[in-house]
mmCIF file of C-alpha atoms in Angstrom:
data_model
loop_
_atom_site.group_PDB
_atom_site.id
_atom_site.type_symbol
_atom_site.label_atom_id
_atom_site.label_comp_id
_atom_site.label_asym_id
_atom_site.label_seq_id
_atom_site.Cartn_x
_atom_site.Cartn_y
_atom_site.Cartn_z
ATOM 1 C CA MET A 1 85.355 47.741 144.792
ATOM 2 C CA SER A 2 84.513 48.904 140.596
ATOM 3 C CA SER A 3 85.968 52.145 139.247
ATOM 4 C CA THR A 4 84.793 54.522 136.572
ATOM 5 C CA PRO A 5 87.679 54.779 133.920
ATOM 6 C CA THR A 6 88.371 58.032 132.810
ATOM 7 C CA ASP A 7 87.934 58.335 129.358
ATOM 8 C CA ALA A 8 84.032 57.313 130.291
ATOM 9 C CA PRO A 9 81.477 60.372 127.921
ATOM 10 C CA VAL A 10 80.837 62.789 130.485
ATOM 11 C CA VAL A 11 76.603 62.541 130.431
ATOM 12 C CA GLU A 12 74.118 64.443 132.730
ATOM 13 C CA GLY A 13 74.053 63.944 135.639
ATOM 14 C CA SER A 14 77.259 61.799 135.783
ATOM 15 C CA PRO A 15 78.787 62.154 139.198
ATOM 16 C CA LEU A 16 82.237 63.219 136.718
ATOM 17 C CA ARG A 17 80.803 66.039 135.211
ATOM 18 C CA GLY A 18 82.418 68.924 138.126
ATOM 19 C CA LYS A 19 84.113 72.029 137.599
ATOM 20 C CA HIS A 20 87.034 70.879 136.217
ATOM 21 C CA LEU A 21 85.712 68.975 132.988
ATOM 22 C CA ARG A 22 84.383 71.132 130.036
ATOM 23 C CA ALA A 23 81.743 70.370 127.534
ATOM 24 C CA PRO A 24 83.620 70.419 124.008
ATOM 25 C CA ARG A 25 83.524 73.543 122.150
ATOM 26 C CA ARG A 26 80.906 74.675 119.091
ATOM 27 C CA ALA A 27 82.749 73.980 115.625
ATOM 28 C CA ARG A 28 82.717 76.839 113.680
ATOM 29 C CA THR A 29 79.903 78.225 111.611
ATOM 30 C CA ARG A 30 79.987 79.895 108.883
ATOM 31 C CA LEU A 31 77.707 82.540 109.737
ATOM 32 C CA ASP A 32 78.510 82.362 113.744
ATOM 33 C CA PRO A 33 79.829 86.352 114.043
ATOM 34 C CA PHE A 34 84.369 86.716 115.428
ATOM 35 C CA PRO A 35 84.579 86.909 118.447
ATOM 36 C CA ARG A 36 81.956 84.743 118.510
ATOM 37 C CA SER A 37 81.368 86.707 122.365
ATOM 38 C CA THR A 38 79.768 90.479 122.305
ATOM 39 C CA THR A 39 82.170 91.134 125.547
ATOM 40 C CA ALA A 40 85.128 90.267 123.000
ATOM 41 C CA ARG A 41 83.473 91.719 119.527
ATOM 42 C CA TRP A 42 83.215 95.291 121.138
ATOM 43 C CA MET A 43 86.798 94.827 123.252
ATOM 44 C CA LEU A 44 87.953 94.454 120.160
ATOM 45 C CA ARG A 45 85.793 97.889 118.274
ATOM 46 C CA LEU A 46 88.068 99.277 121.261
ATOM 47 C CA ALA A 47 90.865 97.989 120.760
ATOM 48 C CA PHE A 48 91.018 98.669 116.711
ATOM 49 C CA SER A 49 89.289 102.510 117.437
ATOM 50 C CA LEU A 50 91.633 103.528 120.218
ATOM 51 C CA PRO A 51 95.391 103.922 117.659
ATOM 52 C CA ILE A 52 92.927 106.099 115.842
ATOM 53 C CA ALA A 53 91.032 108.127 118.701
ATOM 54 C CA LEU A 54 95.331 109.060 120.145
ATOM 55 C CA LEU A 55 96.457 110.231 116.155
ATOM 56 C CA VAL A 56 93.100 112.486 115.971
ATOM 57 C CA VAL A 57 94.033 113.847 120.171
ATOM 58 C CA LEU A 58 97.662 114.372 118.637
ATOM 59 C CA ASP A 59 96.663 116.086 115.256
ATOM 60 C CA GLN A 60 94.410 118.958 117.670
ATOM 61 C CA LEU A 61 98.510 119.894 119.507
ATOM 62 C CA GLY A 62 98.465 121.462 116.635
ATOM 63 C CA PRO A 63 97.080 124.410 113.872
ATOM 64 C CA PRO A 64 94.569 122.690 111.188
ATOM 65 C CA LEU A 65 95.224 120.501 107.822
ATOM 66 C CA THR A 66 94.010 122.884 105.145
ATOM 67 C CA GLY A 67 92.537 120.976 102.442
ATOM 68 C CA SER A 68 91.473 118.288 103.753
ATOM 69 C CA PRO A 69 88.295 117.432 102.536
ATOM 70 C CA ASN A 70 87.672 117.504 107.213
ATOM 71 C CA ALA A 71 88.553 120.555 106.950
ATOM 72 C CA ARG A 72 86.298 121.366 103.574
ATOM 73 C CA LEU A 73 83.192 119.688 105.882
ATOM 74 C CA ILE A 74 83.644 122.010 108.474
ATOM 75 C CA GLU A 75 82.952 125.467 106.269
ATOM 76 C CA THR A 76 80.174 123.648 104.600
ATOM 77 C CA VAL A 77 78.495 122.834 107.769
ATOM 78 C CA ALA A 78 79.633 126.247 109.351
ATOM 79 C CA GLY A 79 77.516 128.196 105.700
ATOM 80 C CA ILE A 80 74.323 126.124 105.794
ATOM 81 C CA GLU A 81 70.997 128.588 106.856
ATOM 82 C CA TRP A 82 69.819 125.823 109.606
ATOM 83 C CA THR A 83 67.701 129.670 110.980
ATOM 84 C CA ARG A 84 65.795 131.167 107.683
ATOM 85 C CA GLY A 85 62.710 130.457 107.494
ATOM 86 C CA ASP A 86 61.750 128.942 104.234
ATOM 87 C CA ALA A 87 63.098 125.388 103.476
ATOM 88 C CA GLN A 88 65.677 126.197 100.933
ATOM 89 C CA TRP A 89 69.198 124.925 103.837
ATOM 90 C CA LEU A 90 67.747 120.477 103.096
ATOM 91 C CA SER A 91 68.979 121.649 100.160
ATOM 92 C CA SER A 92 72.632 121.877 101.388
ATOM 93 C CA LEU A 93 72.207 118.228 103.763
ATOM 94 C CA TYR A 94 73.961 116.518 100.924
ATOM 95 C CA PRO A 95 76.228 113.737 102.222
ATOM 96 C CA HIS A 96 73.008 113.934 104.933
ATOM 97 C CA VAL A 97 74.264 111.417 107.784
ATOM 98 C CA THR A 98 77.903 113.043 107.182
ATOM 99 C CA VAL A 99 76.589 116.717 107.358
ATOM 100 C CA LEU A 100 73.948 116.037 109.884
ATOM 101 C CA LEU A 101 76.933 113.668 111.893
ATOM 102 C CA ALA A 102 78.648 116.426 111.805
ATOM 103 C CA SER A 103 76.040 119.827 112.377
ATOM 104 C CA ALA A 104 75.076 117.465 115.384
ATOM 105 C CA ASN A 105 78.447 117.648 116.867
ATOM 106 C CA PRO A 106 79.926 120.404 119.198
ATOM 107 C CA LEU A 107 83.677 119.201 119.303
ATOM 108 C CA GLY A 108 84.285 120.554 115.431
ATOM 109 C CA ARG A 109 87.712 118.857 114.129
ATOM 110 C CA LEU A 110 88.066 116.540 117.305
ATOM 111 C CA GLY A 111 84.630 115.726 117.137
ATOM 112 C CA LEU A 112 84.609 114.563 113.107
ATOM 113 C CA GLY A 113 87.685 112.628 114.273
ATOM 114 C CA LEU A 114 86.438 110.655 117.133
ATOM 115 C CA VAL A 115 83.075 109.544 115.329
ATOM 116 C CA ALA A 116 86.261 107.945 111.932
ATOM 117 C CA ALA A 117 87.904 106.338 115.407
ATOM 118 C CA ILE A 118 84.913 104.809 116.491
ATOM 119 C CA ALA A 119 84.079 104.047 112.698
ATOM 120 C CA ALA A 120 87.696 102.033 111.887
ATOM 121 C CA GLY A 121 86.908 99.793 115.271
ATOM 122 C CA PHE A 122 83.538 99.077 113.548
ATOM 123 C CA LEU A 123 85.356 97.824 109.718
ATOM 124 C CA LEU A 124 88.639 96.570 110.689
ATOM 125 C CA GLN A 125 86.294 93.980 113.677
ATOM 126 C CA LYS A 126 84.283 93.154 110.438
ATOM 127 C CA VAL A 127 87.030 92.807 107.896
ATOM 128 C CA CYS A 128 88.717 90.451 110.666
ATOM 129 C CA GLU A 129 84.493 88.167 110.415
ATOM 130 C CA ILE A 130 85.109 88.077 107.253
ATOM 131 C CA ILE A 131 88.341 85.976 107.175
ATOM 132 C CA ALA A 132 87.280 84.360 110.107
ATOM 133 C CA GLN A 133 83.710 83.180 108.474
ATOM 134 C CA ARG A 134 86.078 81.727 104.760
ATOM 135 C CA SER A 135 88.120 80.258 106.974
ATOM 136 C CA ILE A 136 91.045 82.406 106.054
ATOM 137 C CA PRO A 137 94.540 81.031 107.286
ATOM 138 C CA ARG A 138 94.984 83.144 110.649
ATOM 139 C CA SER A 139 98.470 84.175 109.334
ATOM 140 C CA THR A 140 96.923 85.634 105.752
ATOM 141 C CA GLY A 141 94.193 87.086 108.072
ATOM 142 C CA THR A 142 96.668 89.158 109.960
ATOM 143 C CA ILE A 143 98.904 89.870 107.186
ATOM 144 C CA LEU A 144 96.240 91.565 105.037
ATOM 145 C CA VAL A 145 94.770 92.903 108.619
ATOM 146 C CA ILE A 146 97.993 95.000 108.845
ATOM 147 C CA ALA A 147 98.041 96.191 105.798
ATOM 148 C CA LEU A 148 95.116 97.557 105.761
ATOM 149 C CA ALA A 149 94.868 99.281 108.753
ATOM 150 C CA ALA A 150 99.088 99.230 110.066
ATOM 151 C CA ASN A 151 99.680 102.668 107.352
ATOM 152 C CA PRO A 152 99.723 105.933 107.993
ATOM 153 C CA LEU A 153 96.838 105.962 105.028
ATOM 154 C CA PHE A 154 94.692 104.408 105.895
ATOM 155 C CA ALA A 155 95.213 106.570 109.336
ATOM 156 C CA TYR A 156 94.894 109.796 107.285
ATOM 157 C CA PHE A 157 91.664 108.151 106.110
ATOM 158 C CA ALA A 158 89.852 107.522 108.688
ATOM 159 C CA THR A 159 91.217 111.161 111.012
ATOM 160 C CA GLU A 160 91.407 114.269 107.716
ATOM 161 C CA ASN A 161 88.413 112.480 105.625
ATOM 162 C CA LEU A 162 84.577 111.536 107.527
ATOM 163 C CA ALA A 163 82.604 111.557 104.452
ATOM 164 C CA GLY A 164 85.058 108.981 102.362
ATOM 165 C CA PHE A 165 85.453 107.109 105.745
ATOM 166 C CA LEU A 166 81.817 106.532 106.611
ATOM 167 C CA ALA A 167 81.261 106.022 102.670
ATOM 168 C CA LEU A 168 84.044 102.710 103.289
ATOM 169 C CA THR A 169 83.148 101.837 106.981
ATOM 170 C CA PHE A 170 78.993 101.071 105.419
ATOM 171 C CA PHE A 171 80.460 100.067 102.616
ATOM 172 C CA ALA A 172 82.748 96.917 104.913
ATOM 173 C CA LEU A 173 79.922 96.154 107.213
ATOM 174 C CA ALA A 174 77.609 95.334 104.039
ATOM 175 C CA ILE A 175 80.458 93.745 102.197
ATOM 176 C CA ALA A 176 80.675 91.913 105.244
ATOM 177 C CA ASP A 177 76.510 91.238 104.407
ATOM 178 C CA LEU A 178 76.792 89.964 101.166
ATOM 179 C CA VAL A 179 78.625 87.527 101.878
ATOM 180 C CA ARG A 180 76.514 86.144 104.480
ATOM 181 C CA PHE A 181 73.241 86.689 101.286
ATOM 182 C CA VAL A 182 75.146 85.127 98.540
ATOM 183 C CA ASN A 183 77.270 82.726 99.663
ATOM 184 C CA TRP A 184 75.077 81.099 101.796
ATOM 185 C CA GLY A 185 71.820 81.866 101.433
ATOM 186 C CA ASN A 186 70.889 84.449 104.106
ATOM 187 C CA THR A 187 68.182 86.315 102.901
ATOM 188 C CA GLU A 188 68.202 88.889 106.364
ATOM 189 C CA SER A 189 71.522 89.209 105.288
ATOM 190 C CA GLY A 190 70.983 90.470 101.992
ATOM 191 C CA PHE A 191 68.655 93.415 103.239
ATOM 192 C CA ARG A 192 70.507 94.669 105.880
ATOM 193 C CA ALA A 193 73.912 94.635 102.957
ATOM 194 C CA GLY A 194 71.175 96.675 100.633
ATOM 195 C CA LEU A 195 70.607 98.841 103.414
ATOM 196 C CA LEU A 196 73.850 99.758 104.645
ATOM 197 C CA LEU A 197 74.510 100.815 100.849
ATOM 198 C CA MET A 198 72.214 103.080 101.228
ATOM 199 C CA LEU A 199 74.277 104.703 104.267
ATOM 200 C CA SER A 200 77.092 105.271 101.915
ATOM 201 C CA VAL A 201 75.557 106.489 99.317
ATOM 202 C CA LEU A 202 74.117 109.047 101.826
ATOM 203 C CA SER A 203 77.543 109.654 103.231
ATOM 204 C CA ASP A 204 79.622 110.851 100.061
ATOM 205 C CA PRO A 205 80.213 110.941 96.523
ATOM 206 C CA THR A 206 82.181 107.881 96.865
ATOM 207 C CA GLY A 207 79.924 105.693 98.171
ATOM 208 C CA VAL A 208 78.079 106.267 95.190
ATOM 209 C CA LEU A 209 80.823 104.272 93.663
ATOM 210 C CA PHE A 210 81.088 102.011 96.663
ATOM 211 C CA ALA A 211 77.598 101.372 96.371
ATOM 212 C CA THR A 212 77.755 99.950 92.223
ATOM 213 C CA VAL A 213 81.113 98.278 93.659
ATOM 214 C CA ALA A 214 79.623 96.067 95.504
ATOM 215 C CA VAL A 215 76.384 95.423 92.850
ATOM 216 C CA LEU A 216 78.504 94.234 89.608
ATOM 217 C CA ALA A 217 80.656 91.900 92.751
ATOM 218 C CA SER A 218 78.174 89.865 93.911
ATOM 219 C CA PRO A 219 78.148 87.501 91.001
ATOM 220 C CA PHE A 220 81.309 86.742 90.756
ATOM 221 C CA LEU A 221 80.826 85.302 95.369
ATOM 222 C CA ARG A 222 79.672 81.747 95.170
ATOM 223 C CA HIS A 223 76.871 81.317 95.163
ATOM 224 C CA GLY A 224 75.766 78.885 97.577
ATOM 225 C CA ARG A 225 72.240 77.926 96.126
ATOM 226 C CA PRO A 226 70.749 75.761 93.468
ATOM 227 C CA PRO A 227 71.322 77.592 90.734
ATOM 228 C CA ALA A 228 68.698 78.933 88.780
ATOM 229 C CA ARG A 229 67.658 81.115 85.863
ATOM 230 C CA GLY A 230 68.019 84.866 86.690
ATOM 231 C CA LEU A 231 69.583 84.532 90.573
ATOM 232 C CA ARG A 232 72.452 86.870 89.830
ATOM 233 C CA ALA A 233 69.760 88.968 88.433
ATOM 234 C CA ALA A 234 67.631 89.137 91.989
ATOM 235 C CA ASN A 235 70.339 89.234 94.504
ATOM 236 C CA MET A 236 71.442 93.181 92.413
ATOM 237 C CA LEU A 237 68.251 93.669 92.852
ATOM 238 C CA VAL A 238 67.732 93.352 96.616
ATOM 239 C CA ILE A 239 71.401 94.955 97.058
ATOM 240 C CA ALA A 240 70.850 98.199 94.822
ATOM 241 C CA PHE A 241 67.635 99.131 95.636
ATOM 242 C CA PRO A 242 67.477 100.693 98.662
ATOM 243 C CA SER A 243 69.710 102.862 97.612
ATOM 244 C CA ILE A 244 68.786 103.280 94.283
ATOM 245 C CA GLY A 245 64.924 104.445 95.768
ATOM 246 C CA ALA A 246 66.536 106.401 97.846
ATOM 247 C CA PHE A 247 68.667 108.341 94.611
ATOM 248 C CA VAL A 248 64.961 108.711 93.376
ATOM 249 C CA THR A 249 63.329 110.220 96.834
ATOM 250 C CA VAL A 250 65.735 112.816 97.315
ATOM 251 C CA SER A 251 65.923 113.965 93.655
ATOM 252 C CA ALA A 252 61.907 113.875 93.936
ATOM 253 C CA LEU A 253 61.319 116.401 97.256
ATOM 254 C CA SER A 254 64.182 118.446 95.092
ATOM 255 C CA LEU A 255 62.355 118.393 92.636
ATOM 256 C CA LEU A 256 59.082 119.036 93.886
ATOM 257 C CA PHE A 257 59.553 121.286 97.028
ATOM 258 C CA PHE A 258 63.363 123.800 95.366
ATOM 259 C CA GLY A 259 62.963 122.815 91.592
ATOM 260 C CA THR A 260 65.892 121.153 90.953
ATOM 261 C CA THR A 261 67.853 117.972 90.112
ATOM 262 C CA ALA A 262 70.386 115.751 90.966
ATOM 263 C CA PHE A 263 70.873 117.071 86.745
ATOM 264 C CA ASP A 264 71.629 120.771 87.561
ATOM 265 C CA GLY A 265 74.954 120.079 88.349
ATOM 266 C CA LEU A 266 76.381 118.354 85.882
ATOM 267 C CA GLY A 267 76.802 121.120 83.785
ATOM 268 C CA ALA A 268 80.275 121.545 86.073
ATOM 269 C CA VAL A 269 80.520 118.690 86.672
ATOM 270 C CA LEU A 270 81.472 117.586 83.328
ATOM 271 C CA ASP A 271 83.145 121.383 82.712
ATOM 272 C CA GLY A 272 85.660 120.220 85.636
ATOM 273 C CA ILE A 273 86.540 116.594 83.139
ATOM 274 C CA PRO A 274 89.624 118.306 81.082
ATOM 275 C CA GLU A 275 91.516 119.645 84.201
ATOM 276 C CA ARG A 276 90.892 116.023 86.337
ATOM 277 C CA ALA A 277 92.261 114.826 83.269
ATOM 278 C CA THR A 278 95.165 116.517 83.044
ATOM 279 C CA GLN A 279 95.893 115.590 86.948
ATOM 280 C CA LEU A 280 95.246 111.630 86.086
ATOM 281 C CA ALA A 281 97.367 111.910 83.203
ATOM 282 C CA ALA A 282 100.317 113.172 84.616
ATOM 283 C CA SER A 283 99.321 110.904 88.052
ATOM 284 C CA TYR A 284 99.837 108.035 85.569
ATOM 285 C CA SER A 285 103.440 109.194 84.072
ATOM 286 C CA SER A 286 104.977 108.849 87.763
ATOM 287 C CA PRO A 287 105.303 106.791 90.160
ATOM 288 C CA THR A 288 102.158 107.498 91.404
ATOM 289 C CA GLY A 289 100.777 106.003 88.681
ATOM 290 C CA LEU A 290 101.938 102.574 89.178
ATOM 291 C CA LEU A 291 101.430 102.871 93.357
ATOM 292 C CA LEU A 292 97.780 103.678 92.463
ATOM 293 C CA ALA A 293 97.451 100.546 89.867
ATOM 294 C CA ALA A 294 99.768 99.063 92.382
ATOM 295 C CA PRO A 295 96.395 97.035 93.986
ATOM 296 C CA VAL A 296 95.191 95.091 90.956
ATOM 297 C CA LEU A 297 97.997 94.106 90.607
ATOM 298 C CA SER A 298 98.615 91.703 92.889
ATOM 299 C CA ALA A 299 94.593 91.514 93.208
ATOM 300 C CA TRP A 300 95.747 89.712 90.005
ATOM 301 C CA LEU A 301 98.550 87.720 91.699
ATOM 302 C CA VAL A 302 97.021 86.236 94.342
ATOM 303 C CA ALA A 303 93.507 85.785 91.779
ATOM 304 C CA ALA A 304 95.683 83.880 89.655
ATOM 305 C CA ILE A 305 97.718 81.895 92.687
ATOM 306 C CA VAL A 306 94.192 80.397 94.115
ATOM 307 C CA ARG A 307 92.946 79.610 91.075
ATOM 308 C CA ARG A 308 90.285 82.687 90.929
ATOM 309 C CA PRO A 309 90.899 84.143 87.183
ATOM 310 C CA VAL A 310 87.278 85.038 87.642
ATOM 311 C CA ALA A 311 88.120 87.282 90.032
ATOM 312 C CA ILE A 312 91.340 89.932 87.498
ATOM 313 C CA PRO A 313 88.006 91.219 85.352
ATOM 314 C CA LEU A 314 86.350 93.007 88.068
ATOM 315 C CA SER A 315 89.133 94.208 89.894
ATOM 316 C CA VAL A 316 89.827 96.015 86.615
ATOM 317 C CA VAL A 317 86.237 97.286 86.768
ATOM 318 C CA VAL A 318 86.243 98.811 90.229
ATOM 319 C CA PHE A 319 90.326 100.606 89.100
ATOM 320 C CA LEU A 320 88.202 101.662 85.782
ATOM 321 C CA LEU A 321 85.284 102.982 88.080
ATOM 322 C CA LEU A 322 87.752 104.497 90.534
ATOM 323 C CA ASN A 323 89.507 105.999 87.838
ATOM 324 C CA ALA A 324 86.048 107.771 86.980
ATOM 325 C CA ALA A 325 84.889 108.936 89.579
ATOM 326 C CA PHE A 326 87.924 111.005 89.608
ATOM 327 C CA LEU A 327 87.553 112.086 86.531
ATOM 328 C CA LEU A 328 83.788 112.878 87.700
ATOM 329 C CA GLY A 329 84.602 115.343 90.731
ATOM 330 C CA MET A 330 83.164 112.143 93.162
ATOM 331 C CA ILE A 331 86.579 111.878 95.121
ATOM 332 C CA ALA A 332 87.267 114.793 97.122
ATOM 333 C CA PRO A 333 90.227 116.822 96.558
ATOM 334 C CA GLY A 334 92.795 115.989 99.644
ATOM 335 C CA SER A 335 91.323 112.148 99.401
ATOM 336 C CA ALA A 336 93.841 109.785 100.121
ATOM 337 C CA GLY A 337 94.063 105.993 100.535
ATOM 338 C CA VAL A 338 90.810 105.771 98.839
ATOM 339 C CA THR A 339 92.134 102.944 95.995
ATOM 340 C CA PHE A 340 94.452 101.272 98.559
ATOM 341 C CA THR A 341 91.530 100.385 100.982
ATOM 342 C CA LEU A 342 88.631 99.251 98.439
ATOM 343 C CA LEU A 343 90.280 96.712 97.044
ATOM 344 C CA THR A 344 92.163 95.862 100.069
ATOM 345 C CA ILE A 345 88.584 95.021 101.187
ATOM 346 C CA LEU A 346 87.717 93.507 97.641
ATOM 347 C CA ALA A 347 89.526 91.271 97.802
ATOM 348 C CA ILE A 348 89.918 89.743 100.981
ATOM 349 C CA ALA A 349 86.069 89.388 100.806
ATOM 350 C CA LEU A 350 86.375 87.530 97.323
ATOM 351 C CA ILE A 351 88.674 85.640 96.584
ATOM 352 C CA PRO A 352 88.891 82.505 98.490
ATOM 353 C CA ALA A 353 91.246 80.604 100.996
ATOM 354 C CA ALA A 354 94.105 79.017 99.429
ATOM 355 C CA ARG A 355 93.910 75.512 99.853
ATOM 356 C CA THR A 356 98.012 74.091 99.717
ATOM 357 C CA LEU A 357 100.602 75.222 101.657
ATOM 358 C CA ARG A 358 102.692 76.411 98.894
ATOM 359 C CA GLN A 359 99.683 79.110 97.658
ATOM 360 C CA ASN A 360 98.874 80.025 101.487
ATOM 361 C CA LEU A 361 102.646 81.063 101.699
ATOM 362 C CA LEU A 362 102.695 82.807 98.501
ATOM 363 C CA VAL A 363 99.227 84.741 98.945
ATOM 364 C CA ASP A 364 101.235 85.530 103.022
ATOM 365 C CA LEU A 365 104.261 86.813 100.932
ATOM 366 C CA VAL A 366 101.492 89.177 97.860
ATOM 367 C CA ALA A 367 100.067 90.159 101.740
ATOM 368 C CA VAL A 368 103.711 91.283 102.731
ATOM 369 C CA VAL A 369 104.279 93.206 99.412
ATOM 370 C CA GLN A 370 100.556 95.190 100.399
ATOM 371 C CA ILE A 371 102.417 96.506 103.430
ATOM 372 C CA ALA A 372 105.322 98.081 101.246
ATOM 373 C CA ILE A 373 102.780 99.508 98.653
ATOM 374 C CA ALA A 374 100.459 101.737 101.592
ATOM 375 C CA TRP A 375 103.852 103.205 102.717
ATOM 376 C CA THR A 376 105.038 104.160 99.690
ATOM 377 C CA ALA A 377 101.872 105.088 98.488
ATOM 378 C CA ALA A 378 101.680 107.183 101.643
ATOM 379 C CA LEU A 379 105.106 108.886 101.206
ATOM 380 C CA ASP A 380 104.955 109.853 97.369
ATOM 381 C CA ARG A 381 100.644 111.660 99.064
ATOM 382 C CA PRO A 382 102.423 115.535 99.645
ATOM 383 C CA ILE A 383 99.137 115.749 101.742
ATOM 384 C CA VAL A 384 99.856 112.724 104.064
ATOM 385 C CA VAL A 385 103.429 113.599 104.131
ATOM 386 C CA GLU A 386 102.057 117.402 105.655
ATOM 387 C CA TRP A 387 100.246 115.489 107.571
ATOM 388 C CA MET A 388 103.072 112.810 109.005
ATOM 389 C CA THR A 389 105.202 115.477 109.759
ATOM 390 C CA GLY A 390 102.391 117.586 111.795
ATOM 391 C CA ILE A 391 101.947 114.777 113.867
ATOM 392 C CA GLY A 392 105.679 114.312 114.514
ATOM 393 C CA SER A 393 105.556 117.602 115.197
ATOM 394 C CA ASN A 394 102.763 117.933 117.550
ATOM 395 C CA VAL A 395 104.659 114.287 119.732
ATOM 396 C CA ALA A 396 108.375 116.790 119.632
ATOM 397 C CA ALA A 397 106.353 119.508 121.268
ATOM 398 C CA LEU A 398 104.301 117.395 123.708
ATOM 399 C CA LEU A 399 107.976 115.315 124.794
ATOM 400 C CA GLY A 400 109.621 118.523 125.376
#
């Protein structure tokens, strides 16, 4: 009696093909989403959203935090005269995406926080996707996600600064598509990155900063297409065009209907620079300045470890842009976590994966230091400490 060897190949129609035999798993490609399953992706987003949503609910048990960007957003929306006969109220809509979301929200600060919780789920899932697509080791990726999100700085940013957090979320989604566009030549991702950056610009003034950073970062990515003259400039134009188009369109409509331009408030901005410069100088003359610069120093260290020195000047430029944005009043008072979160996302997107076990261990060590930096920076910001204290008091009251 003949028998079939157990290691014989299984082909369609073979009697060995049954419910206990599985087809070999398809190897992951760089363009695959993470996780591959749509259901798994939504479950991952939900898992990332729930902790922020829980903090938002706990925050509702006590009085609102004064001085936060969300408090000012609620005041701005309440001050818009939606029912006036002319269209002058349209000039008060910037940032359009956030103001319209806040105005359509019937739940007040609870609703703002829940929108941010949903955004956090998408942002962190996309960060995981970048890590998977770039083949960053699992240990390093896990530590980086913990460093990015498992700290009070990120939680405060999400729950108390919806405008800035939406701008950052659109930026992170754009960065994921930017990597696919530049590294692997996926043209559709390039157009999508440009549109996401436009939404970032229309969500908060810091979106202008984020879009500028993305455009300047694109030449530093490894290009997957054959080198050609003007390729880097063309890539920069593709991702910058929607944001520039939106800015020009809004400016033209404001000039046409309201007789105002984007430069009408320039005098007030310039008048506020000396005061903000004094605040910035005071920060750098204290331990706060070191904490602000620490993510940049970490980026330099990782770039040296993986032998990618080209990432060092980019981190310097980004840090200078952050300081310029503060001087120009683009970063709202009461904001916290912008510098740390932005530089961490850029490090994940731009710095190549380690190639040796020694490099892996060193990068993991730097990533662990990032966790300490985030917590120390959170404890150094009075408004974040006030928010943490309020959450703790609400929990204590709830538990009796």
